[in-house]
Amino acid sequence: MSEMKILDKTKLVEFLEKLMPDFEVTVPSYNNGNLSFSSMAHARPEIDFAGRPLVPPKEYFFPQQEEMFTFATKEGKATIKAHINKDKRVIWGIRPCDLYGIKTLDSVFLSRYVDSYYHARRENTILMGLNCNEPCEAGFCSSMGTGPFATNSNAFDLLFTNLGNQFLVEIGSKAGEELIERRANLFATASDEEKNKSNEIEKQCKQAFLYSVDQDRVKAALTKAWDDPLWAEESKNCILCGGCNFICPTCYCFNIEDIADEHEQNSTRVRYWDSCQLGGYTQMAAENTRKTQAERLRQRIYDKFSYVPARHNGAIGCTGCGRCTEVCPSEINITHILGILGRQK
Ligand code: SF4
Ligand code: SF4
């Protein structure tokens, strides 16, 4: 286990403010009744320690829409300008499931082919995690091995645990260690008693989960569930909104378009999130290769539990965050679907 420090809760804001000359600092806070990540640059948001933001921090690495480059032609000459974002950022309060989601995105965007846009953002961002004292309502991260406490397998530079009046702080990288060393007067060395308190919080949180998923049984069931009637039954109320994909911390599909100005001399290449639950996702010139919503739901589940781990060295395709269940207007519940698969012989 890496070295542990203690930070008084009253000193968290001071610690983060001291980082602001060098970084854009982002924290979870309530805006108009919704918990989301907000910048500390323009106002001092009240930091929330209890909830998990509905929208995961994926958008800081892989934005919902981004301009990749602009290209222009003038007098027969072409110029290209890439828009690589290298802003330095600290994100504080990332939950363990989302730290794992970032690790999955790393497997996708930083492996065989390195995506320069993702790489620049990721390299310039410090991840400060926050362990969970209570499970999310629809979450099942404990059975997926991604939470409620992060381990060395999750991606983090610093990891905070809420002990009440203090945070236990675990150092996960050289970058995280340097940030603490430069503000050493704010931190103390953690005692065994404080570490034991953290272990007790983790134990109690794990016992409080309402849902669990047997990953091994789900994976085994998928080897013979291709033609199962469950796909049609469970997708029959789907309205094809794509919300389950867009809110997911591990979904990474995108579309690309070139948008030209009215004289067609300057164009911008834009990429934006796409969703395998939308009818047009697999539309080809000749036909649509996934014609029914049953096939699209089947794709979503196979992708998360079979294809992503196979393609990306065992990466976790579903962190068990429960967000897809929370946002679905048709009450399609991933733990219900995984439960059916898990009970199959
Ligand atoms: S599939 Fe659902 S539960 Fe799994 S990571 Fe995505 S949003 Fe979370
Ligand atoms: S959120 Fe629900 S209704 Fe929307 S595409 Fe996903 S499963 Fe279908």
Coordinates of C-alpha atoms in Angstrom, one line a residue, residues 3-323:
E3 CA 1.9 6.2 1.8
M4 CA -1.1 7.6 3.5
K5 CA -1.6 11.2 4.6
I6 CA -4.2 13.1 6.6
L7 CA -5.8 16.4 5.5
D8 CA -8.2 18.3 7.8
K9 CA -11.5 18.8 5.9
T10 CA -11.3 22.5 6.6
K11 CA -8.1 22.6 4.6
L12 CA -9.3 21.0 1.4
V13 CA -10.4 24.3 -0.2
E14 CA -7.0 25.8 0.7
F15 CA -5.2 22.9 -0.8
L16 CA -7.2 23.1 -4.1
E17 CA -6.9 26.9 -4.2
K18 CA -3.2 26.6 -4.0
L19 CA -3.3 24.5 -7.2
M20 CA -5.3 27.1 -9.1
P21 CA -2.5 29.2 -10.5
D22 CA -1.2 26.1 -12.3
F23 CA -4.4 24.1 -13.0
E24 CA -8.1 24.5 -13.8
V25 CA -9.5 22.9 -10.7
T26 CA -12.8 21.0 -11.0
V27 CA -15.0 19.7 -8.1
P28 CA -18.4 18.1 -7.6
S29 CA -21.1 20.6 -6.6
Y30 CA -24.8 21.2 -6.9
N31 CA -25.9 23.4 -9.7
N32 CA -29.7 24.0 -10.1
G33 CA -30.4 20.9 -8.1
N34 CA -28.0 18.6 -10.1
L35 CA -24.7 17.3 -8.9
S36 CA -22.0 17.9 -11.5
F37 CA -18.4 18.8 -11.9
S38 CA -17.8 22.6 -11.8
S39 CA -14.7 24.7 -12.2
M40 CA -13.5 26.7 -9.2
A41 CA -12.2 29.4 -11.4
H42 CA -15.1 31.8 -11.5
A43 CA -16.9 31.1 -8.3
R44 CA -16.2 29.0 -5.2
P45 CA -18.7 26.2 -5.5
E46 CA -19.7 24.3 -2.4
I47 CA -17.9 21.0 -2.7
D48 CA -20.2 18.0 -2.3
F49 CA -18.7 15.0 -0.5
A50 CA -21.7 12.7 -0.5
G51 CA -23.0 12.1 -4.0
R52 CA -21.8 10.8 -7.4
P53 CA -22.3 13.3 -10.3
L54 CA -24.8 12.0 -12.8
V55 CA -22.5 12.9 -15.8
P56 CA -19.2 11.1 -15.5
P57 CA -15.9 13.0 -15.9
K58 CA -15.3 11.3 -19.3
E59 CA -16.2 14.5 -21.0
Y60 CA -13.0 16.1 -19.8
F61 CA -11.0 13.6 -21.9
F62 CA -13.5 12.7 -24.6
P63 CA -15.9 15.7 -25.0
Q64 CA -19.4 15.2 -26.2
Q65 CA -18.4 17.3 -29.2
E66 CA -15.0 18.5 -30.2
E67 CA -13.4 20.3 -33.2
M68 CA -10.5 18.1 -34.2
F69 CA -9.0 20.4 -36.9
T70 CA -9.8 23.1 -39.4
F71 CA -8.6 23.0 -43.0
A72 CA -8.7 25.7 -45.6
T73 CA -7.9 26.1 -49.3
K74 CA -6.7 29.4 -50.7
E75 CA -5.3 29.9 -54.2
G76 CA -4.8 26.2 -54.6
K77 CA -2.9 25.8 -51.2
A78 CA -4.3 23.8 -48.3
T79 CA -3.6 24.5 -44.6
I80 CA -4.6 22.4 -41.6
K81 CA -4.7 23.5 -38.0
A82 CA -5.2 20.9 -35.3
H83 CA -7.0 21.8 -32.1
I84 CA -5.2 19.8 -29.4
N85 CA -6.2 20.8 -25.9
K86 CA -3.3 20.9 -23.4
D87 CA -5.0 22.8 -20.6
K88 CA -3.7 21.7 -17.2
R89 CA -6.5 20.4 -15.1
V90 CA -7.2 18.8 -11.7
I91 CA -10.4 16.9 -11.2
W92 CA -11.1 16.3 -7.5
G93 CA -13.8 13.9 -6.2
I94 CA -13.8 11.3 -9.0
R95 CA -15.6 8.2 -7.7
P96 CA -13.8 4.8 -7.9
C97 CA -16.2 3.5 -10.6
D98 CA -15.3 6.6 -12.8
L99 CA -11.6 6.2 -12.1
Y100 CA -12.0 2.7 -13.5
G101 CA -14.0 4.1 -16.5
I102 CA -11.1 6.3 -17.3
K103 CA -8.8 3.3 -17.2
T104 CA -11.0 1.6 -19.7
L105 CA -11.0 4.7 -22.0
D106 CA -7.1 4.6 -21.7
S107 CA -7.2 1.0 -23.0
V108 CA -9.2 2.2 -26.0
F109 CA -7.6 5.5 -26.8
L110 CA -4.0 4.9 -25.7
S111 CA -3.2 1.4 -26.9
R112 CA -2.6 0.2 -30.4
Y113 CA -3.6 3.5 -31.9
V114 CA -2.9 6.6 -29.7
D115 CA -5.6 9.2 -30.1
S116 CA -3.7 12.6 -29.9
Y117 CA -6.8 14.5 -28.7
Y118 CA -7.5 12.1 -25.8
H119 CA -3.8 11.7 -25.0
A120 CA -3.2 15.5 -24.7
R121 CA -6.1 15.9 -22.3
R122 CA -5.3 12.8 -20.2
E123 CA -1.6 13.7 -19.9
N124 CA -2.4 17.1 -18.6
T125 CA -5.0 16.1 -16.1
I126 CA -4.4 15.1 -12.4
L127 CA -7.0 12.6 -11.1
M128 CA -8.0 13.0 -7.5
G129 CA -10.4 10.2 -6.5
L130 CA -12.9 10.1 -3.6
N131 CA -13.9 6.7 -2.1
C132 CA -17.6 6.1 -1.5
N133 CA -19.0 5.9 2.1
E134 CA -22.4 4.8 0.8
P135 CA -23.4 2.9 -2.3
C136 CA -25.3 4.6 -5.2
E137 CA -28.9 3.6 -5.4
A138 CA -28.6 1.6 -8.6
G139 CA -24.9 0.8 -8.4
F140 CA -23.3 -2.6 -8.3
C141 CA -19.6 -1.6 -8.5
S142 CA -18.7 -3.8 -5.5
S143 CA -19.5 -7.0 -7.5
M144 CA -17.7 -5.6 -10.6
G145 CA -14.5 -5.0 -8.5
T146 CA -14.4 -1.3 -9.4
G147 CA -15.6 0.2 -6.1
P148 CA -16.8 1.4 -3.6
F149 CA -13.1 1.9 -2.7
A150 CA -10.4 2.3 -5.3
T151 CA -7.4 0.0 -5.4
N152 CA -4.2 0.3 -7.3
S153 CA -6.0 -1.0 -10.3
N154 CA -8.0 2.2 -10.6
A155 CA -6.4 5.2 -12.2
F156 CA -5.6 8.0 -9.6
D157 CA -2.9 10.4 -8.6
L158 CA -4.4 11.0 -5.2
L159 CA -7.2 9.2 -3.5
F160 CA -9.3 10.7 -0.7
T161 CA -11.4 8.9 1.9
N162 CA -13.9 10.9 4.0
L163 CA -13.3 10.0 7.7
G164 CA -15.7 12.6 9.0
N165 CA -13.6 15.7 10.0
Q166 CA -10.6 14.6 8.0
F167 CA -9.6 13.0 4.7
L168 CA -7.3 10.0 4.5
V169 CA -5.2 10.7 1.4
E170 CA -3.4 7.9 -0.5
I171 CA -0.7 8.8 -3.0
G172 CA -1.0 7.0 -6.4
S173 CA 1.6 8.6 -8.6
K174 CA 4.7 10.7 -8.6
A175 CA 2.6 13.7 -9.8
G176 CA 0.3 13.3 -6.9
E177 CA 3.2 13.0 -4.4
E178 CA 4.8 16.2 -5.7
L179 CA 1.5 18.1 -5.3
I180 CA 1.5 17.1 -1.6
E181 CA 5.2 17.7 -1.0
R182 CA 4.9 21.3 -2.2
R183 CA 2.1 21.9 0.3
A184 CA 3.4 19.6 3.1
N185 CA 2.4 21.9 5.9
L186 CA -1.3 21.1 5.2
F187 CA -0.8 17.3 5.6
A188 CA 0.1 15.0 8.5
T189 CA 1.1 11.3 8.4
A190 CA -1.8 9.0 8.9
S191 CA -2.0 6.9 12.0
D192 CA -3.0 3.2 12.2
E193 CA -6.3 4.2 13.9
E194 CA -7.2 6.5 10.9
K195 CA -6.3 3.7 8.4
N196 CA -8.5 1.2 10.4
K197 CA -11.4 3.7 10.4
S198 CA -11.1 3.8 6.6
N199 CA -11.2 0.0 6.4
E200 CA -14.3 -0.1 8.6
I201 CA -16.1 2.5 6.3
E202 CA -15.3 0.3 3.3
K203 CA -16.6 -2.8 5.0
Q204 CA -19.8 -1.2 6.0
C205 CA -20.3 0.4 2.6
K206 CA -19.8 -3.0 0.8
Q207 CA -22.5 -4.6 3.1
A208 CA -25.1 -1.9 2.1
F209 CA -25.3 -2.6 -1.6
L210 CA -28.8 -3.4 -2.9
Y211 CA -27.5 -4.9 -6.2
S212 CA -24.8 -7.3 -7.2
V213 CA -23.9 -9.0 -10.5
D214 CA -22.2 -12.4 -10.9
Q215 CA -19.8 -11.4 -13.7
D216 CA -18.5 -14.9 -14.4
R217 CA -22.0 -16.3 -14.7
V218 CA -23.0 -13.4 -17.1
K219 CA -19.9 -14.0 -19.2
A220 CA -20.6 -17.8 -19.4
A221 CA -24.3 -17.2 -20.2
L222 CA -23.3 -14.8 -23.1
T223 CA -21.6 -17.7 -24.9
K224 CA -25.0 -19.2 -25.6
A225 CA -27.5 -16.3 -25.3
W226 CA -27.3 -14.9 -28.8
D227 CA -30.8 -16.1 -29.8
D228 CA -32.3 -15.7 -26.4
P229 CA -35.8 -14.2 -26.3
L230 CA -34.7 -11.9 -23.5
W231 CA -33.3 -9.3 -25.9
A232 CA -36.7 -8.7 -27.5
E233 CA -38.5 -8.8 -24.2
E234 CA -36.2 -6.4 -22.4
S235 CA -35.9 -3.9 -25.3
K236 CA -39.6 -3.7 -26.2
N237 CA -40.1 -0.4 -24.4
C238 CA -36.9 1.2 -25.6
I239 CA -37.5 4.6 -27.3
L240 CA -34.0 4.8 -28.9
C241 CA -32.9 7.9 -27.0
G242 CA -29.3 6.7 -26.6
G243 CA -29.2 8.0 -23.0
C244 CA -27.8 4.8 -21.6
N245 CA -24.7 5.1 -23.9
F246 CA -24.2 8.8 -23.5
I247 CA -24.2 8.7 -19.7
C248 CA -21.9 5.6 -19.5
P249 CA -18.3 6.2 -18.3
T250 CA -16.9 3.5 -20.6
C251 CA -18.9 4.1 -23.8
Y252 CA -16.5 5.6 -26.4
C253 CA -18.3 5.4 -29.8
F254 CA -18.2 8.5 -31.9
N255 CA -19.1 9.9 -35.3
I256 CA -17.1 12.3 -37.4
E257 CA -18.3 15.0 -39.8
D258 CA -16.7 17.7 -41.9
I259 CA -18.6 20.9 -41.8
A260 CA -17.8 23.4 -44.5
D261 CA -18.5 27.2 -44.5
E262 CA -20.9 28.6 -47.1
H263 CA -18.1 29.1 -49.7
E264 CA -16.6 25.6 -49.0
Q265 CA -13.1 27.1 -48.5
N266 CA -12.9 26.5 -44.7
S267 CA -14.0 23.3 -43.1
T268 CA -13.9 21.9 -39.6
R269 CA -13.7 18.2 -38.7
V270 CA -15.9 17.6 -35.7
R271 CA -16.4 14.4 -33.7
Y272 CA -19.2 13.7 -31.3
W273 CA -20.5 10.9 -29.2
D274 CA -22.6 8.3 -31.0
S275 CA -24.8 5.5 -29.6
C276 CA -25.2 1.8 -30.6
Q277 CA -28.8 2.1 -29.4
L278 CA -29.7 4.6 -32.2
G279 CA -31.3 3.1 -35.4
G280 CA -28.9 5.0 -37.7
Y281 CA -25.7 3.8 -36.0
T282 CA -25.4 0.7 -38.3
Q283 CA -27.2 2.2 -41.3
M284 CA -25.1 1.5 -44.4
A285 CA -25.8 2.5 -48.0
A286 CA -27.3 -0.9 -48.8
E287 CA -28.9 -1.9 -45.5
N288 CA -29.0 -1.5 -41.7
T289 CA -27.0 -4.4 -40.2
R290 CA -28.9 -4.2 -36.9
K291 CA -32.5 -3.8 -37.7
T292 CA -34.2 -4.3 -34.4
Q293 CA -33.9 -2.8 -30.9
A294 CA -33.4 -6.4 -29.6
E295 CA -30.2 -6.6 -31.7
R296 CA -29.1 -3.2 -30.4
L297 CA -29.6 -4.1 -26.7
R298 CA -27.8 -7.4 -27.3
Q299 CA -24.9 -5.5 -28.8
R300 CA -24.7 -3.2 -25.7
I301 CA -24.5 -6.1 -23.3
Y302 CA -22.2 -8.2 -25.4
D303 CA -19.9 -5.2 -26.0
K304 CA -19.6 -4.4 -22.3
F305 CA -19.1 -8.0 -21.0
S306 CA -17.5 -9.8 -23.9
Y307 CA -16.1 -7.6 -26.7
V308 CA -14.4 -4.8 -24.7
P309 CA -12.6 -7.3 -22.4
A310 CA -11.5 -9.4 -25.4
R311 CA -10.4 -6.4 -27.5
H312 CA -8.7 -4.4 -24.8
N313 CA -6.7 -6.8 -22.6
G314 CA -9.4 -7.6 -20.1
A315 CA -10.5 -4.0 -19.7
I316 CA -13.8 -3.6 -17.8
G317 CA -16.6 -2.6 -20.1
C318 CA -19.1 -1.9 -17.3
T319 CA -18.1 -0.4 -14.0
G320 CA -21.4 -1.1 -12.3
C321 CA -22.1 2.6 -11.8
G322 CA -25.8 2.2 -12.4
R323 CA -26.2 5.4 -14.4

